[in-house]
Structure formats: C-alpha cells, structure tokens
Coordinates of C-alpha atoms and ligand atoms in Angstrom, one line a residue:
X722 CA 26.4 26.3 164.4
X723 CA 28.9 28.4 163.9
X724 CA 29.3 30.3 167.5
X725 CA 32.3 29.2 168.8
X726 CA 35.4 32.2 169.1
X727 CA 38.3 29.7 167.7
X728 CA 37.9 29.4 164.1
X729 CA 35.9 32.8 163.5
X730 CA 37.4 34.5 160.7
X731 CA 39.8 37.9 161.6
X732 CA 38.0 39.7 159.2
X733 CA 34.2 39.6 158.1
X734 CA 32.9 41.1 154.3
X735 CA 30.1 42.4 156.2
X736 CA 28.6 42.1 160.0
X737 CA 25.1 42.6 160.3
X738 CA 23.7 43.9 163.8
X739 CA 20.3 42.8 164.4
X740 CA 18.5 39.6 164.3
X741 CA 15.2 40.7 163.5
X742 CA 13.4 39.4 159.8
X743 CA 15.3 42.1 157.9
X744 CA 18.7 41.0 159.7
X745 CA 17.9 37.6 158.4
X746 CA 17.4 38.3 155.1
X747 CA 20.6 40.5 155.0
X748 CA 22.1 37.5 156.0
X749 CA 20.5 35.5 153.6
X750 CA 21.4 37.9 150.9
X751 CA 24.8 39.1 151.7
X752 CA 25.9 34.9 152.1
X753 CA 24.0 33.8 149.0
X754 CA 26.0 36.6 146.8
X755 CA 29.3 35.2 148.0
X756 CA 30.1 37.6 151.5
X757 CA 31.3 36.1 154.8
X758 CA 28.9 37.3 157.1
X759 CA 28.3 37.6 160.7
X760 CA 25.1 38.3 162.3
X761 CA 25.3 39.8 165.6
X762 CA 22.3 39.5 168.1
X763 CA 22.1 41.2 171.7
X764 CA 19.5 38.8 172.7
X765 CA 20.0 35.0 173.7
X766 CA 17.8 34.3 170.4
X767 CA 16.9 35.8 167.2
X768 CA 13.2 37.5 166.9
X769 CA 13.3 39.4 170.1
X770 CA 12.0 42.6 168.5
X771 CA 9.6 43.7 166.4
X772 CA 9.6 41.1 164.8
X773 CA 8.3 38.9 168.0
X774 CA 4.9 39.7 167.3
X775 CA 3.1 40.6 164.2
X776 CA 0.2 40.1 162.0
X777 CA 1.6 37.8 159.5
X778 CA 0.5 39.1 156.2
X779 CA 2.5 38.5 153.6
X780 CA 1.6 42.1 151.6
X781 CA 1.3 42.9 148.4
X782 CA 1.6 46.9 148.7
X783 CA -0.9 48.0 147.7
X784 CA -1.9 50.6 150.3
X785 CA 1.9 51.9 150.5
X786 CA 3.0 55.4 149.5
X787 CA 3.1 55.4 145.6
X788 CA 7.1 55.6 144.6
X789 CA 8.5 55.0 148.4
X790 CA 11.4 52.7 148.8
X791 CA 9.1 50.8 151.5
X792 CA 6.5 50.0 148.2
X793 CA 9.4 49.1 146.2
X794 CA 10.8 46.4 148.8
X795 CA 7.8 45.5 149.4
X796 CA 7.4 44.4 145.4
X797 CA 10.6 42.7 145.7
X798 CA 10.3 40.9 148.8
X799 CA 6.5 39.5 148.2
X800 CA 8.0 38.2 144.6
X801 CA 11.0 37.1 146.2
X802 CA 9.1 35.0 148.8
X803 CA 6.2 33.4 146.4
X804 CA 9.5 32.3 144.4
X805 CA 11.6 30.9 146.8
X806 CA 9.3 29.4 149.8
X807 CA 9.1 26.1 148.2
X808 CA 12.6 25.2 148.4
X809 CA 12.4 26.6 152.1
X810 CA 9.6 25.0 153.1
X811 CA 8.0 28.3 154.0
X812 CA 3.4 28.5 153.5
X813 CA 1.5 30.9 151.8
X814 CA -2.8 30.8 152.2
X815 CA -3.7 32.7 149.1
X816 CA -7.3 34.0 150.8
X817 CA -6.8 37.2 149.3
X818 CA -7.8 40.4 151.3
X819 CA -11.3 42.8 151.7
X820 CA -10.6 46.3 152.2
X821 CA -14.4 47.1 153.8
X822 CA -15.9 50.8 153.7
X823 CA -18.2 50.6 157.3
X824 CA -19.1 54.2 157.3
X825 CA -19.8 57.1 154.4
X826 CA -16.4 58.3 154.5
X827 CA -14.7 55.2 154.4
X828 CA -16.9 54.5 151.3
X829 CA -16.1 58.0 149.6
X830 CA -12.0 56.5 150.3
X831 CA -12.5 53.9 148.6
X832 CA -11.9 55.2 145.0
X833 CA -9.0 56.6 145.7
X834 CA -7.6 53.2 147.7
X835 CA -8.5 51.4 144.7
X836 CA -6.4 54.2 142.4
X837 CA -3.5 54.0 144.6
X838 CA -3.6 50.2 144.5
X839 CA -3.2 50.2 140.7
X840 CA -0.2 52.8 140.7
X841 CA 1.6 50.7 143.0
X842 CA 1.3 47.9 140.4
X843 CA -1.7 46.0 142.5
X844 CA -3.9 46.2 139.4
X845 CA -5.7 42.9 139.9
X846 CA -7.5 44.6 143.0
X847 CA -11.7 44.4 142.6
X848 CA -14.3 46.7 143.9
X849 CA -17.3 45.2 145.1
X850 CA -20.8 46.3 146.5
X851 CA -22.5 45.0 150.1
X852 CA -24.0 42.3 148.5
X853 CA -21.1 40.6 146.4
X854 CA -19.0 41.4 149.8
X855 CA -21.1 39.5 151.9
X856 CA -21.7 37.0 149.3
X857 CA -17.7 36.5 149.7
X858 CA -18.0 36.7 153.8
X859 CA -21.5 36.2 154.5
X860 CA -20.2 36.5 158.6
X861 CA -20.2 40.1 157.9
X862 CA -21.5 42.2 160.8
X863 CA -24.6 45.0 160.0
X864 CA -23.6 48.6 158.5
X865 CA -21.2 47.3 155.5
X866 CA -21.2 49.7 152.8
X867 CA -18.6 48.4 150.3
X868 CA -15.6 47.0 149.7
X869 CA -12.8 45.8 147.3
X870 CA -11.0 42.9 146.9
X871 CA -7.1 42.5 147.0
X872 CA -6.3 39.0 145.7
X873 CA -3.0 38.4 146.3
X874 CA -3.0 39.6 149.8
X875 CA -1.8 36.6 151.6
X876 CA -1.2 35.0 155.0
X877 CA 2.6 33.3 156.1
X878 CA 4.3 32.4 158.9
X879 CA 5.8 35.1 160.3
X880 CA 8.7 32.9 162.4
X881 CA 9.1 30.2 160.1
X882 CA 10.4 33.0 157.2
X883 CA 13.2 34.7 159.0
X884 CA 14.2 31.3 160.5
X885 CA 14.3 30.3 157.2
X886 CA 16.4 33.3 156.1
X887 CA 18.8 32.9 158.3
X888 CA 19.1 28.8 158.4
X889 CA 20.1 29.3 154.9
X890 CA 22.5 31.6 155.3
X891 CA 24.1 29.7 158.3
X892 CA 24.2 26.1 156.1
X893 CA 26.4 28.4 153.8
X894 CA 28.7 29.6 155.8
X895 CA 27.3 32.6 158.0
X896 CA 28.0 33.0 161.3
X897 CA 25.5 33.8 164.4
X898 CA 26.7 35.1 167.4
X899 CA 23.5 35.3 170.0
X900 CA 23.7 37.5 173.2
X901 CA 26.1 39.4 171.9
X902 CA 25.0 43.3 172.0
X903 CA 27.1 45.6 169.9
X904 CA 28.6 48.7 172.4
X905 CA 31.0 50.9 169.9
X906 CA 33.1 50.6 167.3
X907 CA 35.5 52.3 165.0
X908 CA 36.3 52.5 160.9
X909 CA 39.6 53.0 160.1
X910 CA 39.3 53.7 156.9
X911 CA 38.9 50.1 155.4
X912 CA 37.5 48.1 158.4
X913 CA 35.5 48.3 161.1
X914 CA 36.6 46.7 164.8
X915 CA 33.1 46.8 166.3
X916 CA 33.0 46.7 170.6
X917 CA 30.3 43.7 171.6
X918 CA 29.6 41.8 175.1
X919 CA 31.6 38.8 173.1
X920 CA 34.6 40.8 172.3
X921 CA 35.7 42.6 169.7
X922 CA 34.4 41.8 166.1
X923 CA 36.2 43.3 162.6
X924 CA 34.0 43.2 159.5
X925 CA 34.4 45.6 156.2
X926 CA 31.3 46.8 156.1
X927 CA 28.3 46.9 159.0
X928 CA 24.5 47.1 158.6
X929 CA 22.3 48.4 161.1
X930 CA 19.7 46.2 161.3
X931 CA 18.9 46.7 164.9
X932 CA 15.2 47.9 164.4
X933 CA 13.6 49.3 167.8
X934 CA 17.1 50.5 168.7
X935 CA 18.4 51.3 164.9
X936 CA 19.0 55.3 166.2
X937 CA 20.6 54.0 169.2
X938 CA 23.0 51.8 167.4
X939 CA 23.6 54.9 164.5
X940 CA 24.9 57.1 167.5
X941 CA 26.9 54.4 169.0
X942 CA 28.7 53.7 165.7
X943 CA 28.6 57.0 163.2
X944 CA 28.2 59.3 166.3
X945 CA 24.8 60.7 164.7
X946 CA 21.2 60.1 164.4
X947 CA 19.3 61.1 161.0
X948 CA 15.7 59.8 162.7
X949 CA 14.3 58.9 166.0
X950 CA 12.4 55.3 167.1
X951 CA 9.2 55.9 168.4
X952 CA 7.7 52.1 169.1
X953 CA 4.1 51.9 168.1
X954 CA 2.4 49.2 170.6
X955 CA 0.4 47.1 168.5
X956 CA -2.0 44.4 170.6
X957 CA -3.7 41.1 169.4
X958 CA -6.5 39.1 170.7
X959 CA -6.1 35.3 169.4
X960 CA -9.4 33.7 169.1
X961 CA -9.4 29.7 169.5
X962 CA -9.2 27.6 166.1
X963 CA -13.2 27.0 165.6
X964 CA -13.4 30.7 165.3
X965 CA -11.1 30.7 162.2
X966 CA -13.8 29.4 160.0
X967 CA -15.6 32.9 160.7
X968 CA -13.7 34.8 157.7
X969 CA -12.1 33.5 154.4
X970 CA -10.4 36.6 153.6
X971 CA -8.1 38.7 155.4
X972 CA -10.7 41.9 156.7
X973 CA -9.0 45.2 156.3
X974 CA -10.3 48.2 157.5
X975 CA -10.0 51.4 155.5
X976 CA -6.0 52.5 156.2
X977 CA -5.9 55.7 158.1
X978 CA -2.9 58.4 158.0
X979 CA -0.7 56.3 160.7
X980 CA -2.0 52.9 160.4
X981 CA -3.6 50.1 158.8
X982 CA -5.8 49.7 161.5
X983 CA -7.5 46.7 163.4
X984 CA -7.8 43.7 161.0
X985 CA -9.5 40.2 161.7
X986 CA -7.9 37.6 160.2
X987 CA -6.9 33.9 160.2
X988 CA -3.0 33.4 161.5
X989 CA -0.9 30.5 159.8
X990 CA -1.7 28.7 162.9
X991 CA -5.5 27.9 162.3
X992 CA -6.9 31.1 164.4
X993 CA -8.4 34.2 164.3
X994 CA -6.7 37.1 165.0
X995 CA -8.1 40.7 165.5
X996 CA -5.9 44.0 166.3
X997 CA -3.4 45.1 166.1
X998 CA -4.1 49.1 167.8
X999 CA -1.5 51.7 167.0
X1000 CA -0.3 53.2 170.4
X1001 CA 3.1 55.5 170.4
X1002 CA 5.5 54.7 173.5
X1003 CA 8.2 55.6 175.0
X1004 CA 9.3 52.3 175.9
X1005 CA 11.4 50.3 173.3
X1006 CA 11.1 47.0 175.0
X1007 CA 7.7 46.2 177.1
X1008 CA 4.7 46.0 174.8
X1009 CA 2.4 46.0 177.7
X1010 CA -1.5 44.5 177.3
X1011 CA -4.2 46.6 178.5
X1012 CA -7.3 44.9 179.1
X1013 CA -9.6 47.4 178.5
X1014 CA -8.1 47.7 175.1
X1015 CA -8.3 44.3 174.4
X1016 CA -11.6 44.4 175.6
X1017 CA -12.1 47.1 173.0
X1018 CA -10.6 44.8 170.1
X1019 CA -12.8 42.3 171.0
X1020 CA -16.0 44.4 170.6
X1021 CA -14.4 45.8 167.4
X1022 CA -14.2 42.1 166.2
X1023 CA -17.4 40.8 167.4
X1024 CA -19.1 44.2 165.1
X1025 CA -16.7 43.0 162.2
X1026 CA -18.3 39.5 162.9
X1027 CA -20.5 39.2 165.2
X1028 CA -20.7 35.3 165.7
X1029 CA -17.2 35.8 167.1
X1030 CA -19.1 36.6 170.4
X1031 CA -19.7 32.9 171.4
X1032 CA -15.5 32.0 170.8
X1033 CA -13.2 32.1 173.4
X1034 CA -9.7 33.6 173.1
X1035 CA -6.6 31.8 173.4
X1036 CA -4.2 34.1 174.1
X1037 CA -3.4 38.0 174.0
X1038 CA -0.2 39.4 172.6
X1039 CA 1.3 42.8 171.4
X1040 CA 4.2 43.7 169.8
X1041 CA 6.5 46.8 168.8
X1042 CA 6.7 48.3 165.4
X1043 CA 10.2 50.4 165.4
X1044 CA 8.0 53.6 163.5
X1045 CA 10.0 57.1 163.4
X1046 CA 8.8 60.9 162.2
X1047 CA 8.8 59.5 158.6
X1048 CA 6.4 57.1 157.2
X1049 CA 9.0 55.7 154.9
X1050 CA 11.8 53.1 155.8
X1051 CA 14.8 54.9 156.5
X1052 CA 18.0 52.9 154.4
X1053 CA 20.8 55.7 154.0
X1054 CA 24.4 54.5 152.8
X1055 CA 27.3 56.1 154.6
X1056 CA 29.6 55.4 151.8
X1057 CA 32.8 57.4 153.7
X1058 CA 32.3 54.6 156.6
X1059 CA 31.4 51.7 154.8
X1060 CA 28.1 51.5 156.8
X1061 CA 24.5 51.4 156.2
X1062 CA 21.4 52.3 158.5
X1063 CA 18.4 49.8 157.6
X1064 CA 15.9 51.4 160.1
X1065 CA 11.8 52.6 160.7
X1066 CA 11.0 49.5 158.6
X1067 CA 7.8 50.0 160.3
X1068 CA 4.5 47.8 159.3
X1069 CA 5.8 46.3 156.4
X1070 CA 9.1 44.0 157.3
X1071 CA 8.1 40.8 157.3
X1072 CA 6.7 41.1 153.5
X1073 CA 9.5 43.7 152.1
X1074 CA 12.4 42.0 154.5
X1075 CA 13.9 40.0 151.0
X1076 CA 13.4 43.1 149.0
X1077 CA 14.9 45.2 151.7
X1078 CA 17.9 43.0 151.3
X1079 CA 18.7 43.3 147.6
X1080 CA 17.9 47.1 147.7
X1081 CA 20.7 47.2 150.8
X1082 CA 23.5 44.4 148.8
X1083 CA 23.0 46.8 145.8
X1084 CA 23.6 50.1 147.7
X1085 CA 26.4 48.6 149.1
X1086 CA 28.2 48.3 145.3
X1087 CA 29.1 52.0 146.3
X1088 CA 31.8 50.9 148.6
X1089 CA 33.6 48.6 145.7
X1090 CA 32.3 45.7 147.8
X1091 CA 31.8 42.7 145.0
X1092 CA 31.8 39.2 146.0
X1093 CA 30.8 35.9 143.9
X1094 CA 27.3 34.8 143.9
X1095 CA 27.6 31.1 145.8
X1096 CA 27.1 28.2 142.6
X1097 CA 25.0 25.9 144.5
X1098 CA 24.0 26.9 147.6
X1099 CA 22.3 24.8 149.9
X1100 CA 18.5 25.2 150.3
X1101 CA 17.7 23.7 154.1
X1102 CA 13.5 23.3 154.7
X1103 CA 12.1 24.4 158.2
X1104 CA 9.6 23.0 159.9
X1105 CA 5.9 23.1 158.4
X1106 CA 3.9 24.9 161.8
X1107 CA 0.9 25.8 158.8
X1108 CA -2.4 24.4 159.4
X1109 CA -3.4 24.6 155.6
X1110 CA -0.1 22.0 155.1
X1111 CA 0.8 18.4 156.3
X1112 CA 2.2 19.0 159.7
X1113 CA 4.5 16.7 161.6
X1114 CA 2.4 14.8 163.6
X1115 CA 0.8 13.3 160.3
X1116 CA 4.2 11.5 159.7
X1117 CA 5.5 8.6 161.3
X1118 CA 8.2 8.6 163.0
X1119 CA 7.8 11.9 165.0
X1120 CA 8.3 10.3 168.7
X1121 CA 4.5 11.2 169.6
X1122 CA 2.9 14.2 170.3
X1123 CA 4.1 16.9 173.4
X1124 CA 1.8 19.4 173.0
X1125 CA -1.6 18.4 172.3
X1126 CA -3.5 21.7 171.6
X1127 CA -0.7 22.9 168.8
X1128 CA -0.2 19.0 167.8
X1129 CA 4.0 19.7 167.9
X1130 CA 5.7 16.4 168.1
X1131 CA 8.7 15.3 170.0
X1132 CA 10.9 15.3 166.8
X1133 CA 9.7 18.6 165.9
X1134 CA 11.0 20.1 169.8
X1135 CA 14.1 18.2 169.4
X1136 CA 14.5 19.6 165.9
X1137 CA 14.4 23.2 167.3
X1138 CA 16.9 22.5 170.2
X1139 CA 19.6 20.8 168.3
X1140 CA 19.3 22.1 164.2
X1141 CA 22.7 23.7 163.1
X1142 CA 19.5 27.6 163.8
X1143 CA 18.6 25.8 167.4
X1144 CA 16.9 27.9 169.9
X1145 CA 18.6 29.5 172.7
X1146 CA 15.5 29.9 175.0
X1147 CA 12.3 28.6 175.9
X1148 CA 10.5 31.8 173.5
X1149 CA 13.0 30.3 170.5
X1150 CA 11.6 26.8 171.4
X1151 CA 8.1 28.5 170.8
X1152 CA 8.6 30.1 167.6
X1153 CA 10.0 27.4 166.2
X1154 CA 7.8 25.2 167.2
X1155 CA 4.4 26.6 168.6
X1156 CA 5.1 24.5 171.8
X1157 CA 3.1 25.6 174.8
X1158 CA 1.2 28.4 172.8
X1159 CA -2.5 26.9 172.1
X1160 CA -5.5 26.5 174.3
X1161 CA -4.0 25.5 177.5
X1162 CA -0.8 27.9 177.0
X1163 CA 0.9 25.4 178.3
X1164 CA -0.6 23.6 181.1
X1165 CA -0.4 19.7 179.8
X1166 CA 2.8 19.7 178.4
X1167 CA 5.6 21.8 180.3
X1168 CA 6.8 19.9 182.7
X1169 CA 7.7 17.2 179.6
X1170 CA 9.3 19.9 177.6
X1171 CA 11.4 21.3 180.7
X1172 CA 12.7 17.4 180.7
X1173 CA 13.2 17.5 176.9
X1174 CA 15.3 21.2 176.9
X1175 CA 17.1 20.1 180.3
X1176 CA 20.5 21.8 180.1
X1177 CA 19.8 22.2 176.9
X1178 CA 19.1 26.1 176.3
X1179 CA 21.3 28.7 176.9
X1180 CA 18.6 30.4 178.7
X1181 CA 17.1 27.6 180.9
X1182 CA 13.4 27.1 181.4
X1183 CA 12.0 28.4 184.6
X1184 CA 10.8 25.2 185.8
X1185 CA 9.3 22.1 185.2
X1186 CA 5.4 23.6 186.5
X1187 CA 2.5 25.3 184.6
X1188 CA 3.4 29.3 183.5
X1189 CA 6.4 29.0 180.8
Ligands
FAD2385 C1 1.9 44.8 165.7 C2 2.6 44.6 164.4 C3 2.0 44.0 163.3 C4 2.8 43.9 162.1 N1 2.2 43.2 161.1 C5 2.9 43.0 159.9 C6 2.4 42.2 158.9 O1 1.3 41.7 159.0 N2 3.1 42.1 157.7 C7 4.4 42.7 157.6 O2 5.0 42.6 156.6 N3 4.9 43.3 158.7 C8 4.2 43.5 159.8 N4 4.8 44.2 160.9 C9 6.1 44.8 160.7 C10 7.3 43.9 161.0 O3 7.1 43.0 162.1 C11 8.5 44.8 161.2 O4 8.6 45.6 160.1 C12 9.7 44.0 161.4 O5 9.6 43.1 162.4 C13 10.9 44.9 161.7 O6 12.0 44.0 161.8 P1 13.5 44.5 162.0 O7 14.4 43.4 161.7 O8 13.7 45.8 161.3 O9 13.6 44.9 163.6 P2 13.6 43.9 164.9 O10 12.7 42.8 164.7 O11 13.3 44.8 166.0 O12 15.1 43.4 164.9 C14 16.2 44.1 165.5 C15 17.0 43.2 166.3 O13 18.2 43.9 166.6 C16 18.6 43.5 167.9 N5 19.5 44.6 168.4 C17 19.2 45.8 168.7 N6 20.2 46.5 169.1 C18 21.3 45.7 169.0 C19 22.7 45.8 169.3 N7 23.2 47.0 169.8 N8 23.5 44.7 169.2 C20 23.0 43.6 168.8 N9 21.6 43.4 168.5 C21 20.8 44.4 168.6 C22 17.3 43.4 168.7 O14 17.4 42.5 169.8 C23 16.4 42.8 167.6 O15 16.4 41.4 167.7 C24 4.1 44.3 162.1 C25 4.7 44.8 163.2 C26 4.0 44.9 164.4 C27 4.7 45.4 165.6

C-alpha cells in the first residue's frame, strides 16, 4: 500500500479529503480516468463516518426530488454499480421494495409516490391492494391498506462497495494516507499545498469529501461555508438471522418531508434490520443509542411484523447522516481555486456514491484538468461477506473457521490485515470481515483474533478478553 512518505509523488492531479463511500468512488473515478490521486483520511481507517452505519439499500431513486442532482447520481451510481460489481466481486439481492400505506393518509400519498416514481425514470414500480401485498408478505402485521411495489429496489453490502472503490483505485496507482487529518491549506494559483497531521501534501486540484465535517473543511480551505452539517442520528435494531425469513422484500414506509422513515428489512449479512429514526444533533461524531428508542423501533417492527416478537436481537447500532438546510446534495465547483465541495450527500451515498463521482470528474473539466482514461486497469475482487453468495468458509483452504456466528475464516482475517486496502484497526478488521459482529458479539473468538492482529494494526486491539 502505498503509505510510505519516500516515493510520494511532489505533486498530486487531484487529493481527495475524506474516506467515506463517496471519497472512494472519487478515488476510483479520478485513478481509472488517468489522475494520480491521493486520498486523505483523518481517521486510522477508511469508513469512520457516515458511512459506518447505514441501511444498505442499493436505491433506485425513485422517492428523490424530481430533477435534483441527488436523483441524477443516484441513476448513475445504481447503473454504474449493477454494471460493474461482478468484476469487483460486490452482491446485489434483487428482493425488490414495498412502499406500504398503514393509515388513510398514507393511502391518499400513494398516487402521487407512484407519479413521482415514474418521473424519476422508476416506471417499472406496481401498485397493489392489501390482498396482493400480503399475498407478496403474508407476515404483514393488521391495518395494511395498500401498497406498491418497487422492483429494482435492492439490498448490497454497504462496506464491501467502498472497499471495493477504493482497492481499485489503490491497485492502480492511488495513494491512501490514513490518520492523516487535513488542517489548512493554500492555492497559489495552480496548486494547492494542503497542511495535514502527515505533513504537508501538494495536489492540483482538492475535493471535499469529508461528509459530517464537509463545512468544516470548506472554511478551513476556501475560508467560507455555503451550507451547514446538521448530523441526523439514525438508529438500528439487528434482529438474529432466523428472523430474516420474516420479509422477502425491503418494507418501506410512506417517505415523509425529512425522511424515509423506519424500514424493516434483510441486511447483506442474513438479518433483519428495522430503523433507522431521524434525530437532528449537534454532535458530529457520537451517534448515541437510546434505549427507549430502540425499544420504540422494536414495537414499530413487531406492528410491521408481528412474529418478529419471539426473535431476539443481535446487536443495536446508529449512524450519522451528514444532512444540511437543503434536501439536495450540495456539489459546487470553485473553478478560481481548483476545488470542489462534495457535501450533504445525505440518505442517498452509498447508492449515488459512483454517480456522484462522474458528475464531480466532469465538473472538474472546468479547470482544463484532462488526463487519459487508464487502458487496462486492474479489477481486484473483495471478499464475498453476502449470505445469498458462496462465502469463504465453503472453500477449502481457508485455515478453519474464527468466528463461528458470522462463519469468517482465518484466511478471510488475514486477508483484511495484510491486502495491499488492509485494516488499520480492530473496526476495519470488522467491516471487512464481519469478525466479532454476530450473536455473541464477540465472545468465542476474540482472544484468537487479538493473537491473529498482534502488532499487526496500527490501532492495536484492546486486549485479548471479551468486549472488542
Ligand atoms: C442511518 C443511515 C442510513 C442510511 N441508509 C442508506 C441506504 O440504505 N442507502 C444509501 O444509499 N445511503 C444510505 N445512507 C447514506 C450514506 O451512508 C451517506 O450518504 C454516506 O455515507 C455519506 O458518505 P460521505 O463519504 O459523504 O461521508 P462520510 O462517510 O462521513 O466520509 C467522510 C470522511 O471524511 C473524513 N474527514 C472529515 N474531515 C476530514 C479532514 N479534515 N481530513 C481528513 N479526513 C476527514 C471522515 O473521517 C470520514 O471518514 C444512510 C446513512 C445513514 C446515517
């Protein structure tokens, strides 16, 4: 991996602050097109964001505002992704989605969902009464009134992508520098010198990619701010894999003005997720759980389904979505500094974060920045963590099993600590792997792992006992 000071270039094509999904895919893009490209990372590993914790649905769009930049990368990026995740290795469960009407209102929206759907180019979408709804998810809880159907409304892996993104920008030629927080800089007219904890970095032209702290970074760098983060908390409950069997489809409420509102669905993983809630905070970093919210999510999923009641949860989580005063993203070009702001990509990244990318490569023609499109680049393949695919421990040769409730192998944790993307702490080692992160969170198989990652990580494990 490229993160050693000696042989870094003097002068980048274009350094990208922000390790997040849409960081990745810059990185992705910008490397594939011909660029030299660094991506710069404050934390000791990528995905420490927003994009830590999120619902994992690949989106289709058709709920976004009709002509938005945020439904246009969102087109782009869902194509992008069903065309390239072969070669990446990446899943897709095509279980399609049901938008369900609970109440007389919601029912009344409906029409007008469906109408939106089709103007945002969704026109496969299908409305349906109670009975050929719960014919579709006869789990259904009492009170249904209606629903339609979005078909290509699909579930991914929401680590495995932007690891992908980035692997395959690194294997041609990108270069990563973790823990390494961006504190200043200047333009001079034709570069930028950017101040980081690592030193001083040069680049032509710099993207702000750094989501929760995107306004932060814009005042740092261009001495303004055109918008203002305002995290919106977002909590899961993660129900235990039997429970996954309970729905088919991804269940989506009716949207409302600020958010999509609680879903239930299955995860890549094989279990059943319900949330997330929509709580504004101050706080850009601690997503804090609440139990009697979770609580709350819980009786909201057991009404959506009610035999969720006798399954027992795995594990609670919440995450950050960087939202601002507008609802759409907020991508604006300073073509006098050679700099663009990439920010408020709120609900939507993970699904729009390859459109994002080619919507911010082809604003950034403006600054007479061409490059040529790499010939053959290489196409690495992550790991497969999807229970609908073949998973590692179904192959020989994997060294045996270290943790039992997610079935991740030996190879597949040695994989993740030494591959040319390899994690630099414990949480890497988890969302590369899913290590430590089923029923037991942990329990069996963290005193072998701590042996295994021994002065291995840049940010060590805690200890060899139950808690990582
Ligand atoms: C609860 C929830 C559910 C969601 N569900 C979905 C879903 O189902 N489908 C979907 O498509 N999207 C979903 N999203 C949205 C998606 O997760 C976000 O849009 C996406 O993660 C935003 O990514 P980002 O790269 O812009 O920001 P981030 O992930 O926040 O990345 C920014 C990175 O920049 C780094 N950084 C910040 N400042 C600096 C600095 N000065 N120097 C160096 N590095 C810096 C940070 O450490 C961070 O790693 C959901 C989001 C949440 C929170």
């Amino acid at each position: 991996m490229h993160e050693v000071d000696i042989t870094q270039p003097d002068l980048f094509d274009v350094a990208i602050v922000g390790g997040g999904v849409i960081g990745c895919a810059l990185a992705r893009r910008f490397t594939l097109d011909g660029a030299t490209v660094v991506l710069l990372e404050k934390a000791p590993d990528i995905l420490d964001g927003a994009s830590k914790g999120n619902s994992g649905i690949l989106h289709t769009g058709f709920d976004a505002p009709p002509g938005s930049l945020e439904a246009a990368c969102i087109a782009e990026g869902y194509r992008e992704y069903l065309e390239i995740r072969e070669r990446l290795n990446l899943p897709v469960i095509r279980c399609g989605a049901l938008v369900i009407a609970w109440t007389d209102e919601e029912t009344a929206a409906l029409p007008g969902l469906v109408d939106q759907a089709i103007r945002n180019g969704v026109a496969d979408v299908e409305p349906l009464t109670a009975a050929e709804t719960r014919r579709l998810e006869p789990g259904l809880g009492a009170g249904l009134r209606a629903s339609f159907r979005v078909p290509r409304e699909y579930l991914i892996d929401p680590w495995a992508a932007p690891h992908a993104y980035l692997l395959q920008a690194i294997v041609n030629g990108a270069w990563l520098r973790r823990g390494c927080e961006v504190t200043g800089g200047d333009f001079d007219g034709t570069a930028w010198r950017l101040a980081t904890t690592l030193g001083s970095i040069r680049a032509r032209v710099v993207v702000n990619a750094a989501g929760l702290y995107g306004d932060i970074l814009d005042e740092r760098l261009i001495g303004r701010r055109d918008f203002t983060i305002r995290p919106r908390k977002g909590q899961f409950v993660v129900y235990d894999k039997p429970a996954a069997s309970l729905a088919s489809h991804i269940l989506l409420p009716v949207p409302g003005k600020t958010t999509k509102g609680i879903v239930v669905c299955r995860t890549a993983y094989g279990n059943l997720l319900v949330g997330p809630t929509a709580e504004d905070q101050e706080d850009r970093r601690e997503a804090a759980l609440e139990p009697e919210t979770l609580r709350a999510l819980s009786r909201r999923g057991e009404e959506i389904l009610p035999a969720l009641a006798g399954h027992d949860v795995t594990a609670i989580y919440a995450g950050l979505r960087p939202a601002t005063e507008f609802k759409d993203y907020q991508i604006r070009l300073h073509a006098d500094r050679n700099y663009v702001t990439v920010g408020g990509i709120r609900s939507t990244g993970l699904s729009s974060a390859l459109g994002t990318a080619r919507h911010v490569h082809g604003l950034c023609a403006a600054f007479g920045f061409s490059a040529t499109p790499l010939a053959e680049p290489a196409w690495p393949m992550v790991g497969m963590m999807c229970e609908t695919e073949q998973r590692d421990w179904q192959r020989p040769g994997n060294g045996g099993i270290v943790c039992h409730c997610e079935r991740v192998t030996r190879r597949e944790v040695e994989e993740a600590i030494t591959g040319p993307l390899a994690a630099g702490s414990l949480a890497g080692v988890k969302r590369r792997t899913r290590v430590t992160m089923g029923r037991c969170q942990g329990f069996y198989c963290t005193a072998d792992l701590a042996a295994m990652t021994r002065d291995r990580l840049v940010v060590p494990m805690a200890g060899g006992g139950h808690g990582a």
